[in-house]
mmCIF file of C-alpha atoms in Angstrom:
data_model
loop_
_atom_site.group_PDB
_atom_site.id
_atom_site.type_symbol
_atom_site.label_atom_id
_atom_site.label_comp_id
_atom_site.label_asym_id
_atom_site.label_seq_id
_atom_site.Cartn_x
_atom_site.Cartn_y
_atom_site.Cartn_z
ATOM 1 C CA MET A 1 124.621 138.314 66.463
ATOM 2 C CA ALA A 2 126.502 134.869 66.142
ATOM 3 C CA GLY A 3 123.569 133.006 64.947
ATOM 4 C CA LEU A 4 122.803 135.724 62.187
ATOM 5 C CA LYS A 5 126.340 135.373 60.813
ATOM 6 C CA LEU A 6 125.998 131.398 60.984
ATOM 7 C CA ASP A 7 122.867 131.684 58.890
ATOM 8 C CA ILE A 8 124.619 134.233 56.766
ATOM 9 C CA PHE A 9 127.159 131.972 56.106
ATOM 10 C CA PHE A 10 125.165 129.059 55.416
ATOM 11 C CA ALA A 11 123.515 130.884 52.695
ATOM 12 C CA PHE A 12 126.157 131.925 51.198
ATOM 13 C CA LEU A 13 127.687 128.380 50.970
ATOM 14 C CA LEU A 14 124.314 127.114 49.490
ATOM 15 C CA TYR A 15 124.483 129.968 47.056
ATOM 16 C CA VAL A 16 127.934 129.113 45.979
ATOM 17 C CA SER A 17 127.153 125.548 45.704
ATOM 18 C CA VAL A 18 123.689 126.058 43.598
ATOM 19 C CA VAL A 19 125.991 128.055 40.969
ATOM 20 C CA SER A 20 128.779 125.733 40.686
ATOM 21 C CA SER A 21 127.603 122.118 41.582
ATOM 22 C CA PRO A 22 125.402 119.424 39.693
ATOM 23 C CA ALA A 23 121.967 118.635 41.003
ATOM 24 C CA CYS A 24 122.702 115.659 43.052
ATOM 25 C CA CYS A 25 125.415 117.625 44.901
ATOM 26 C CA ILE A 26 122.834 120.509 45.737
ATOM 27 C CA ALA A 27 120.433 118.045 47.231
ATOM 28 C CA ARG A 28 123.120 116.452 49.392
ATOM 29 C CA LEU A 29 123.985 119.752 50.449
ATOM 30 C CA VAL A 30 120.406 120.805 51.409
ATOM 31 C CA ASP A 31 120.518 117.189 53.244
ATOM 32 C CA GLN A 32 123.442 117.954 55.283
ATOM 33 C CA LEU A 33 122.479 121.703 56.346
ATOM 34 C CA ASN A 34 119.014 120.395 57.046
ATOM 35 C CA TYR A 35 120.370 117.834 59.301
ATOM 36 C CA LYS A 36 122.834 119.908 61.139
ATOM 37 C CA ALA A 37 119.920 122.684 61.674
ATOM 38 C CA SER A 38 118.193 119.793 63.721
ATOM 39 C CA SER A 39 120.689 117.652 64.928
ATOM 40 C CA CYS A 40 121.454 119.350 68.353
ATOM 41 C CA LYS A 41 121.625 115.992 70.657
ATOM 42 C CA HIS A 42 119.400 114.520 67.964
ATOM 43 C CA VAL A 43 120.093 110.912 68.228
ATOM 44 C CA PRO A 44 118.533 108.143 66.239
ATOM 45 C CA LEU A 45 117.219 105.004 67.614
ATOM 46 C CA PHE A 46 117.238 101.599 65.766
ATOM 47 C CA VAL A 47 115.458 98.412 67.090
ATOM 48 C CA PHE A 48 116.524 94.935 66.321
ATOM 49 C CA GLY A 49 114.735 91.550 67.444
ATOM 50 C CA ASP A 50 111.712 89.885 68.335
ATOM 51 C CA SER A 51 107.895 90.328 68.943
ATOM 52 C CA TYR A 52 108.631 92.026 72.350
ATOM 53 C CA VAL A 53 109.703 95.431 70.149
ATOM 54 C CA ASP A 54 108.184 94.659 66.700
ATOM 55 C CA ALA A 55 106.469 97.600 65.439
ATOM 56 C CA GLY A 56 104.682 95.802 62.556
ATOM 57 C CA ASN A 57 107.279 94.488 60.099
ATOM 58 C CA ASN A 58 105.353 90.880 60.187
ATOM 59 C CA ASN A 59 102.589 92.665 58.454
ATOM 60 C CA TYR A 60 104.280 92.836 55.435
ATOM 61 C CA ILE A 61 105.907 89.190 55.082
ATOM 62 C CA ASN A 62 104.294 85.952 54.435
ATOM 63 C CA CYS A 63 104.072 84.474 57.911
ATOM 64 C CA PRO A 64 100.470 82.697 59.391
ATOM 65 C CA GLU A 65 98.169 84.571 61.446
ATOM 66 C CA ILE A 66 99.645 83.260 64.670
ATOM 67 C CA ASN A 67 102.940 85.138 64.081
ATOM 68 C CA ARG A 68 100.955 88.259 63.332
ATOM 69 C CA ALA A 69 99.592 90.849 65.288
ATOM 70 C CA ASN A 70 97.250 92.932 62.697
ATOM 71 C CA TYR A 71 93.942 92.321 64.022
ATOM 72 C CA PHE A 72 91.710 92.816 66.715
ATOM 73 C CA PRO A 73 92.256 93.135 70.006
ATOM 74 C CA TYR A 74 95.890 94.125 69.424
ATOM 75 C CA GLY A 75 96.519 97.533 70.007
ATOM 76 C CA GLU A 76 93.303 98.444 71.381
ATOM 77 C CA SER A 77 94.257 100.456 74.447
ATOM 78 C CA TYR A 78 96.523 103.006 72.760
ATOM 79 C CA PHE A 79 95.927 102.811 68.848
ATOM 80 C CA GLU A 80 92.421 101.633 69.090
ATOM 81 C CA LYS A 81 93.513 99.375 66.060
ATOM 82 C CA PRO A 82 95.944 96.706 65.470
ATOM 83 C CA THR A 83 99.504 97.992 64.193
ATOM 84 C CA GLY A 84 101.398 94.736 64.276
ATOM 85 C CA ARG A 85 102.622 95.298 67.508
ATOM 86 C CA PHE A 86 102.096 92.230 69.879
ATOM 87 C CA SER A 87 100.406 94.167 72.802
ATOM 88 C CA ASP A 88 97.371 96.096 73.209
ATOM 89 C CA GLY A 89 99.418 99.242 72.690
ATOM 90 C CA ARG A 90 102.870 100.463 72.795
ATOM 91 C CA THR A 91 105.888 98.522 73.263
ATOM 92 C CA MET A 92 109.464 99.129 75.183
ATOM 93 C CA ALA A 93 110.928 100.394 71.926
ATOM 94 C CA ASP A 94 108.119 102.904 71.598
ATOM 95 C CA PHE A 95 108.313 104.096 75.180
ATOM 96 C CA ILE A 96 112.233 104.597 74.687
ATOM 97 C CA ALA A 97 111.586 106.456 71.659
ATOM 98 C CA GLU A 98 109.107 108.826 73.431
ATOM 99 C CA HIS A 99 111.617 109.404 76.234
ATOM 100 C CA ALA A 100 114.202 110.199 73.640
ATOM 101 C CA ASN A 101 111.697 112.710 72.394
ATOM 102 C CA LEU A 102 111.671 110.874 69.032
ATOM 103 C CA PRO A 103 108.264 109.880 67.126
ATOM 104 C CA LEU A 104 107.348 106.275 67.209
ATOM 105 C CA LEU A 105 109.655 104.408 64.828
ATOM 106 C CA PRO A 106 108.149 102.800 61.751
ATOM 107 C CA PRO A 107 108.645 99.203 60.782
ATOM 108 C CA TYR A 108 111.402 98.835 58.117
ATOM 109 C CA LEU A 109 109.057 97.027 55.660
ATOM 110 C CA GLN A 110 106.454 99.737 56.014
ATOM 111 C CA PRO A 111 105.509 100.465 52.142
ATOM 112 C CA GLY A 112 106.979 103.762 50.872
ATOM 113 C CA LEU A 113 109.106 104.579 53.946
ATOM 114 C CA ASP A 114 112.340 106.689 52.945
ATOM 115 C CA ASP A 115 113.324 108.606 55.788
ATOM 116 C CA TYR A 116 115.586 107.406 58.727
ATOM 117 C CA TYR A 117 116.813 110.151 60.252
ATOM 118 C CA ASP A 118 115.111 109.373 63.518
ATOM 119 C CA GLY A 119 115.934 105.532 63.244
ATOM 120 C CA VAL A 120 113.768 102.663 62.261
ATOM 121 C CA ASN A 121 112.692 99.442 63.598
ATOM 122 C CA PHE A 122 113.906 96.105 62.316
ATOM 123 C CA ALA A 123 112.492 93.773 64.683
ATOM 124 C CA SER A 124 110.313 90.411 63.541
ATOM 125 C CA GLY A 125 108.229 88.620 65.671
ATOM 126 C CA GLY A 126 109.355 84.997 65.804
ATOM 127 C CA ALA A 127 113.072 85.985 64.998
ATOM 128 C CA GLY A 128 115.895 84.542 66.695
ATOM 129 C CA ASN A 129 119.711 84.517 66.862
ATOM 130 C CA LEU A 130 120.039 81.343 64.836
ATOM 131 C CA GLU A 131 118.992 81.760 61.098
ATOM 132 C CA GLU A 132 116.676 78.457 61.746
ATOM 133 C CA THR A 133 114.645 80.061 64.503
ATOM 134 C CA PHE A 134 110.828 79.551 63.391
ATOM 135 C CA GLN A 135 112.122 80.297 59.805
ATOM 136 C CA GLU A 136 108.945 78.168 58.722
ATOM 137 C CA TYR A 137 107.057 81.323 59.613
ATOM 138 C CA HIS A 138 109.329 83.281 57.021
ATOM 139 C CA VAL A 139 110.282 85.528 60.048
ATOM 140 C CA LEU A 140 113.178 88.214 59.596
ATOM 141 C CA SER A 141 116.129 86.589 60.980
ATOM 142 C CA PHE A 142 118.700 88.926 63.369
ATOM 143 C CA LYS A 143 120.983 88.216 60.072
ATOM 144 C CA THR A 144 118.255 89.556 57.832
ATOM 145 C CA GLN A 145 117.642 92.373 60.014
ATOM 146 C CA ILE A 146 121.398 93.525 59.733
ATOM 147 C CA GLY A 147 121.251 93.387 55.960
ATOM 148 C CA HIS A 148 118.518 95.939 55.933
ATOM 149 C CA PHE A 149 120.439 98.128 58.418
ATOM 150 C CA ARG A 150 123.193 97.987 55.904
ATOM 151 C CA LYS A 151 121.349 99.855 53.533
ATOM 152 C CA VAL A 152 120.167 102.323 56.108
ATOM 153 C CA VAL A 153 123.927 102.887 56.468
ATOM 154 C CA GLN A 154 124.188 103.657 53.180
ATOM 155 C CA TRP A 155 121.114 106.011 53.095
ATOM 156 C CA PHE A 156 122.903 108.169 55.632
ATOM 157 C CA ILE A 157 126.188 108.144 53.979
ATOM 158 C CA ASN A 158 124.351 109.253 50.577
ATOM 159 C CA LYS A 159 122.179 111.923 52.160
ATOM 160 C CA LEU A 160 124.716 113.348 54.478
ATOM 161 C CA GLY A 161 128.049 112.673 53.157
ATOM 162 C CA ASN A 162 130.711 110.140 54.565
ATOM 163 C CA ASP A 163 131.628 111.922 57.674
ATOM 164 C CA GLU A 164 128.377 113.156 58.754
ATOM 165 C CA GLY A 165 126.510 109.852 57.695
ATOM 166 C CA LYS A 166 129.085 107.738 59.799
ATOM 167 C CA LYS A 167 128.997 110.164 62.824
ATOM 168 C CA ALA A 168 125.221 109.977 62.721
ATOM 169 C CA ILE A 169 125.247 106.139 62.613
ATOM 170 C CA SER A 170 127.951 106.372 65.714
ATOM 171 C CA ASN A 171 125.937 108.393 67.741
ATOM 172 C CA ALA A 172 122.750 106.326 67.336
ATOM 173 C CA VAL A 173 121.344 104.067 70.200
ATOM 174 C CA TYR A 174 120.928 100.273 69.414
ATOM 175 C CA LEU A 175 117.957 98.428 71.298
ATOM 176 C CA PHE A 176 118.026 94.759 71.046
ATOM 177 C CA SER A 177 115.233 92.068 72.248
ATOM 178 C CA CYS A 178 116.633 88.978 71.019
ATOM 179 C CA GLY A 179 117.031 85.019 72.196
ATOM 180 C CA GLY A 180 113.872 83.740 73.643
ATOM 181 C CA ASN A 181 112.863 82.409 70.522
ATOM 182 C CA ASP A 182 115.835 80.514 70.267
ATOM 183 C CA TYR A 183 114.816 78.529 73.080
ATOM 184 C CA LEU A 184 110.975 78.278 71.938
ATOM 185 C CA SER A 185 111.563 77.045 68.399
ATOM 186 C CA PRO A 186 113.155 73.983 69.505
ATOM 187 C CA ILE A 187 109.815 73.112 71.470
ATOM 188 C CA PHE A 188 107.283 74.154 68.572
ATOM 189 C CA SER A 189 109.016 74.071 65.543
ATOM 190 C CA PRO A 190 108.974 70.479 63.451
ATOM 191 C CA PHE A 191 111.994 71.611 61.797
ATOM 192 C CA GLN A 192 113.921 71.791 65.077
ATOM 193 C CA LYS A 193 112.630 69.430 67.640
ATOM 194 C CA HIS A 194 115.174 66.840 66.963
ATOM 195 C CA LEU A 195 118.193 68.863 66.802
ATOM 196 C CA PRO A 196 121.509 66.900 67.496
ATOM 197 C CA TYR A 197 123.027 69.021 70.053
ATOM 198 C CA SER A 198 123.152 69.078 74.080
ATOM 199 C CA ASP A 199 121.675 72.226 75.586
ATOM 200 C CA SER A 200 125.128 73.538 76.482
ATOM 201 C CA GLU A 201 126.222 73.103 72.491
ATOM 202 C CA TYR A 202 122.924 74.440 71.502
ATOM 203 C CA GLN A 203 123.374 77.541 73.738
ATOM 204 C CA GLU A 204 126.952 77.874 72.016
ATOM 205 C CA LEU A 205 125.438 78.256 68.985
ATOM 206 C CA VAL A 206 123.113 80.804 70.056
ATOM 207 C CA PHE A 207 125.848 83.189 71.819
ATOM 208 C CA GLY A 208 128.175 82.714 68.750
ATOM 209 C CA ASN A 209 125.474 84.127 66.464
ATOM 210 C CA LEU A 210 124.490 86.707 68.527
ATOM 211 C CA THR A 211 128.275 87.875 69.099
ATOM 212 C CA GLN A 212 128.769 87.824 65.517
ATOM 213 C CA HIS A 213 125.918 89.531 65.148
ATOM 214 C CA ILE A 214 126.518 92.348 67.724
ATOM 215 C CA LYS A 215 130.391 92.679 66.042
ATOM 216 C CA GLU A 216 128.568 93.118 62.487
ATOM 217 C CA ILE A 217 126.746 96.051 63.641
ATOM 218 C CA TYR A 218 129.718 97.612 65.691
ATOM 219 C CA ASP A 219 131.595 97.319 62.463
ATOM 220 C CA LEU A 220 129.122 99.236 60.625
ATOM 221 C CA GLY A 221 129.694 102.033 63.292
ATOM 222 C CA ALA A 222 127.399 101.470 66.275
ATOM 223 C CA ARG A 223 128.904 102.415 69.259
ATOM 224 C CA LYS A 224 125.757 102.510 71.861
ATOM 225 C CA PHE A 225 124.041 99.256 72.664
ATOM 226 C CA ALA A 226 120.975 98.744 74.645
ATOM 227 C CA PHE A 227 119.984 95.060 75.800
ATOM 228 C CA MET A 228 117.536 93.216 78.009
ATOM 229 C CA ASN A 229 118.061 89.862 79.224
ATOM 230 C CA LEU A 230 115.402 87.051 78.599
ATOM 231 C CA PRO A 231 112.011 87.332 80.008
ATOM 232 C CA ILE A 232 110.606 85.092 82.465
ATOM 233 C CA MET A 233 110.385 82.346 79.794
ATOM 234 C CA GLY A 234 109.371 79.357 82.377
ATOM 235 C CA CYS A 235 106.498 81.214 83.635
ATOM 236 C CA LEU A 236 104.779 82.814 80.630
ATOM 237 C CA PRO A 237 101.100 82.084 80.795
ATOM 238 C CA ALA A 238 101.782 79.603 77.513
ATOM 239 C CA MET A 239 104.664 77.541 79.549
ATOM 240 C CA ARG A 240 102.394 77.134 82.599
ATOM 241 C CA ILE A 241 100.239 74.726 80.697
ATOM 242 C CA TYR A 242 102.901 73.609 78.382
ATOM 243 C CA LYS A 243 103.183 70.410 80.681
ATOM 244 C CA PRO A 244 100.113 69.330 82.476
ATOM 245 C CA GLU A 245 102.025 67.652 85.131
ATOM 246 C CA THR A 246 103.502 70.771 86.565
ATOM 247 C CA ASN A 247 99.706 71.908 87.535
ATOM 248 C CA GLY A 248 100.261 75.373 86.488
ATOM 249 C CA SER A 249 103.849 75.993 88.081
ATOM 250 C CA CYS A 250 106.518 77.664 85.932
ATOM 251 C CA TYR A 251 108.037 75.178 83.572
ATOM 252 C CA GLU A 252 111.518 74.632 85.265
ATOM 253 C CA GLU A 253 113.032 73.432 82.217
ATOM 254 C CA MET A 254 112.726 76.313 80.485
ATOM 255 C CA SER A 255 113.385 78.603 83.506
ATOM 256 C CA SER A 256 116.897 76.887 83.874
ATOM 257 C CA LYS A 257 117.690 77.819 80.212
ATOM 258 C CA THR A 258 116.727 81.226 80.932
ATOM 259 C CA ARG A 259 119.037 81.443 83.793
ATOM 260 C CA THR A 260 121.911 79.970 81.790
ATOM 261 C CA HIS A 261 121.322 82.180 78.893
ATOM 262 C CA ASN A 262 121.134 85.436 81.177
ATOM 263 C CA GLN A 263 124.096 84.521 82.923
ATOM 264 C CA ALA A 264 126.403 84.150 79.586
ATOM 265 C CA LEU A 265 124.655 87.109 78.086
ATOM 266 C CA SER A 266 126.160 89.519 81.126
ATOM 267 C CA ARG A 267 129.306 88.086 80.763
ATOM 268 C CA ILE A 268 129.590 88.217 76.964
ATOM 269 C CA LEU A 269 128.752 91.911 77.068
ATOM 270 C CA PHE A 270 131.124 92.473 79.568
ATOM 271 C CA GLU A 271 134.008 90.758 77.597
ATOM 272 C CA LEU A 272 132.689 92.881 74.397
ATOM 273 C CA SER A 273 132.756 96.147 76.210
ATOM 274 C CA ASN A 274 136.670 95.329 77.292
ATOM 275 C CA ASN A 275 137.550 94.258 73.692
ATOM 276 C CA LEU A 276 135.701 96.621 71.393
ATOM 277 C CA ASN A 277 136.937 100.208 71.294
ATOM 278 C CA GLY A 278 134.253 102.530 72.469
ATOM 279 C CA PHE A 279 131.559 99.696 72.998
ATOM 280 C CA HIS A 280 129.089 101.010 75.426
ATOM 281 C CA TYR A 281 126.036 99.399 76.710
ATOM 282 C CA SER A 282 122.962 99.094 78.849
ATOM 283 C CA LEU A 283 121.565 95.592 79.955
ATOM 284 C CA PHE A 284 118.265 95.677 81.631
ATOM 285 C CA ASN A 285 117.571 92.807 84.107
ATOM 286 C CA LEU A 286 113.736 92.041 82.544
ATOM 287 C CA VAL A 287 113.560 88.634 84.031
ATOM 288 C CA GLY A 288 114.324 89.845 87.309
ATOM 289 C CA THR A 289 111.861 92.736 86.863
ATOM 290 C CA MET A 290 108.942 90.525 85.639
ATOM 291 C CA ARG A 291 109.684 87.867 88.604
ATOM 292 C CA LYS A 292 109.042 91.018 91.275
ATOM 293 C CA ILE A 293 105.706 91.925 89.667
ATOM 294 C CA MET A 294 104.683 88.033 88.941
ATOM 295 C CA ASN A 295 105.159 87.395 92.827
ATOM 296 C CA HIS A 296 104.016 90.825 94.223
ATOM 297 C CA PRO A 297 101.630 92.258 91.546
ATOM 298 C CA LYS A 298 99.778 94.651 93.688
ATOM 299 C CA LYS A 299 102.878 96.043 95.102
ATOM 300 C CA TYR A 300 103.988 97.164 91.891
ATOM 301 C CA GLY A 301 100.608 98.396 90.581
ATOM 302 C CA PHE A 302 99.019 95.466 88.970
ATOM 303 C CA LYS A 303 96.478 92.876 89.890
ATOM 304 C CA ASP A 304 97.642 89.852 88.166
ATOM 305 C CA GLY A 305 101.397 88.708 87.337
ATOM 306 C CA LYS A 306 100.577 85.149 86.082
ATOM 307 C CA SER A 307 97.620 85.080 83.805
ATOM 308 C CA ALA A 308 97.238 87.057 80.335
ATOM 309 C CA CYS A 309 94.605 89.389 79.682
ATOM 310 C CA CYS A 310 93.823 87.694 76.215
ATOM 311 C CA GLY A 311 93.733 84.035 75.556
ATOM 312 C CA GLY A 312 92.142 80.803 76.374
ATOM 313 C CA GLY A 313 92.075 78.047 78.671
ATOM 314 C CA ARG A 314 94.255 78.226 82.204
ATOM 315 C CA PHE A 315 96.211 81.558 82.830
ATOM 316 C CA ARG A 316 94.423 82.321 79.192
ATOM 317 C CA GLY A 317 97.888 80.611 78.239
ATOM 318 C CA ILE A 318 96.336 79.287 75.353
ATOM 319 C CA GLN A 319 97.708 81.837 72.099
ATOM 320 C CA ASN A 320 94.411 82.180 70.568
ATOM 321 C CA CYS A 321 94.039 85.858 71.383
ATOM 322 C CA GLY A 322 91.944 87.281 68.452
ATOM 323 C CA GLN A 323 91.864 84.331 66.475
ATOM 324 C CA ASP A 324 89.148 82.467 67.083
ATOM 325 C CA GLU A 325 85.754 82.895 68.729
ATOM 326 C CA ASN A 326 86.760 81.262 71.962
ATOM 327 C CA PHE A 327 89.339 83.762 73.137
ATOM 328 C CA GLU A 328 88.737 85.402 76.360
ATOM 329 C CA LEU A 329 89.446 89.176 76.873
ATOM 330 C CA CYS A 330 89.770 90.873 80.269
ATOM 331 C CA GLU A 331 88.014 94.168 80.990
ATOM 332 C CA SER A 332 91.573 95.963 82.168
ATOM 333 C CA PRO A 333 94.755 95.178 80.333
ATOM 334 C CA GLU A 334 96.330 97.915 82.724
ATOM 335 C CA ASP A 335 95.682 95.342 85.704
ATOM 336 C CA TYR A 336 97.675 92.479 83.656
ATOM 337 C CA MET A 337 101.470 92.064 83.337
ATOM 338 C CA PHE A 338 100.723 89.525 80.400
ATOM 339 C CA TRP A 339 98.801 90.812 77.301
ATOM 340 C CA ASP A 340 98.518 87.418 75.804
ATOM 341 C CA SER A 341 100.222 84.073 76.556
ATOM 342 C CA TYR A 342 103.592 85.144 75.800
ATOM 343 C CA HIS A 343 103.707 89.104 75.656
ATOM 344 C CA PRO A 344 103.281 92.077 77.948
ATOM 345 C CA THR A 345 100.715 94.479 78.160
ATOM 346 C CA GLU A 346 101.311 98.078 77.317
ATOM 347 C CA ARG A 347 101.289 98.977 80.984
ATOM 348 C CA ALA A 348 104.071 96.403 81.794
ATOM 349 C CA HIS A 349 106.100 97.908 78.249
ATOM 350 C CA GLN A 350 105.890 101.261 80.148
ATOM 351 C CA THR A 351 107.043 99.850 83.413
ATOM 352 C CA PHE A 352 110.204 98.225 81.911
ATOM 353 C CA ALA A 353 110.682 101.189 79.859
ATOM 354 C CA ASP A 354 111.014 103.669 82.607
ATOM 355 C CA ILE A 355 113.252 101.242 84.312
ATOM 356 C CA MET A 356 115.685 101.003 81.316
ATOM 357 C CA TRP A 357 115.519 105.077 80.612
ATOM 358 C CA ASN A 358 116.785 105.950 84.029
ATOM 359 C CA GLY A 359 116.795 103.242 86.369
ATOM 360 C CA SER A 360 115.765 105.406 89.148
ATOM 361 C CA SER A 361 112.870 103.492 90.354
ATOM 362 C CA ARG A 362 112.642 103.011 94.191
ATOM 363 C CA SER A 363 110.418 99.721 93.587
ATOM 364 C CA PHE A 364 113.225 98.213 90.952
ATOM 365 C CA ILE A 365 116.743 98.941 92.456
ATOM 366 C CA SER A 366 119.642 97.549 90.555
ATOM 367 C CA MET A 367 117.801 96.488 87.229
ATOM 368 C CA VAL A 368 119.604 98.340 84.995
ATOM 369 C CA GLY A 369 123.575 98.861 83.977
ATOM 370 C CA PRO A 370 126.370 99.850 83.668
ATOM 371 C CA TYR A 371 124.511 102.747 81.684
ATOM 372 C CA THR A 372 121.001 103.466 81.670
ATOM 373 C CA VAL A 373 119.504 103.865 78.148
ATOM 374 C CA GLU A 374 119.259 107.731 78.879
ATOM 375 C CA GLN A 375 122.870 107.732 79.456
ATOM 376 C CA LEU A 376 123.210 105.951 75.918
ATOM 377 C CA PHE A 377 121.748 108.861 74.484
ATOM 378 C CA GLN A 378 123.998 111.536 76.520
ATOM 379 C CA ILE A 379 127.090 109.865 75.099
ATOM 380 C CA GLU A 380 128.594 111.772 72.279
ATOM 381 C CA VAL A 381 130.951 110.000 69.893
ATOM 382 C CA ALA A 382 133.570 111.963 67.785
ATOM 383 C CA GLY A 383 133.639 110.661 64.177
ATOM 384 C CA ASN A 384 132.605 106.990 64.404
ATOM 385 C CA THR A 385 135.134 105.442 67.379
ATOM 386 C CA ASN A 386 135.979 108.073 70.179
ATOM 387 C CA PRO A 387 133.216 108.617 72.804
ATOM 388 C CA ILE A 388 133.435 111.743 74.899
ATOM 389 C CA ASP A 389 131.447 113.461 77.345
ATOM 390 C CA TYR A 390 129.508 110.814 78.707
ATOM 391 C CA ILE A 391 128.550 110.065 82.409
ATOM 392 C CA LYS A 392 128.831 106.369 83.510
ATOM 393 C CA ASN A 393 126.528 104.836 86.087
ATOM 394 C CA THR A 394 129.144 105.213 88.751
ATOM 395 C CA SER A 395 126.492 103.494 91.409
ATOM 396 C CA SER A 396 127.389 99.920 90.005
ATOM 397 C CA SER A 397 130.037 97.832 88.732
ATOM 398 C CA SER A 398 129.578 96.243 85.460
ATOM 399 C CA GLN A 399 128.315 92.968 86.404
ATOM 400 C CA LYS A 400 126.320 93.901 89.466
ATOM 401 C CA TYR A 401 122.850 93.570 87.553
ATOM 402 C CA PHE A 402 123.517 90.575 85.541
ATOM 403 C CA ASP A 403 122.390 87.444 87.427
#
């Protein structure tokens, strides 16, 4: 009976608006009513970052083939065609969306896209925290991605009105994968090979930009952030063959930068959570998870944790997957942690996303915190500032995971 009265009320409200309001106001009211009818625990997901979560934005920008994934065999395992994802199938962002009962999020640059109720993917392969990172590839930098997000915020406000639009933005979850390219670009980019900075000075630049970007997104209304630390950079198949004198071992210089970055990321997020009202975050220990699989692949359901499924040369560390006739392709990508010389397989992405979502895997203990991503989706934000009705991951302290 209560539901019937509510339906009658909404119908009456719509009738009054139709006879007394201009067409633009009527359209907004219809959007608001439709949104309210479907928004019971409906939480959008917005994705920022690099090729680990790119859904295909690089398909629509003028970047070279090496920085796109819109050709065979990319996408073969799930989509049976290339989509622009740097994997044989879905990515962590896709699996998180599925866990949240959302559709796979489209890339922001997809032509004709005009609906953002469920969220959208801004990520771009090659992007970094620094504007200069791989800019010769014309990638969408973190700063550019935030510019696109500003337009989406305005879209929500235009569609739902100021209060409901801001509430939707504040209740959304924001997923980030960013930082690795800031350390790869000085190695491979001719524009960054001779930077006048020490390692510590360069990292300060990276984190200065990252902190600024997080605060910008926070100022636009975001309150629930999901991060992952850097992957196992020094042990990527491409890095194992970068220095021949290492004889296939991990590249220690890159591993050292990864450790320093990840320690700083943990500290900075902890500080932001103490200084920004309503800032809640999840940090996934991606490097630790990858190290476990690399060292004991069979224990975690893989057969190979060091070599790529697709590529050339030793460890298939040459990044030529699908790009020339000399590339090699394994028979079973699900047996490998790495799809190509830099990126995980769909199977690995699913493993990572499952841990991020609920942190309940007995094989990967203490790899996410202080919240799981599932808990972030459960947090309800009143207006655009005050969090209510949430469950903290009380089994851990805020910095327990982030070494």
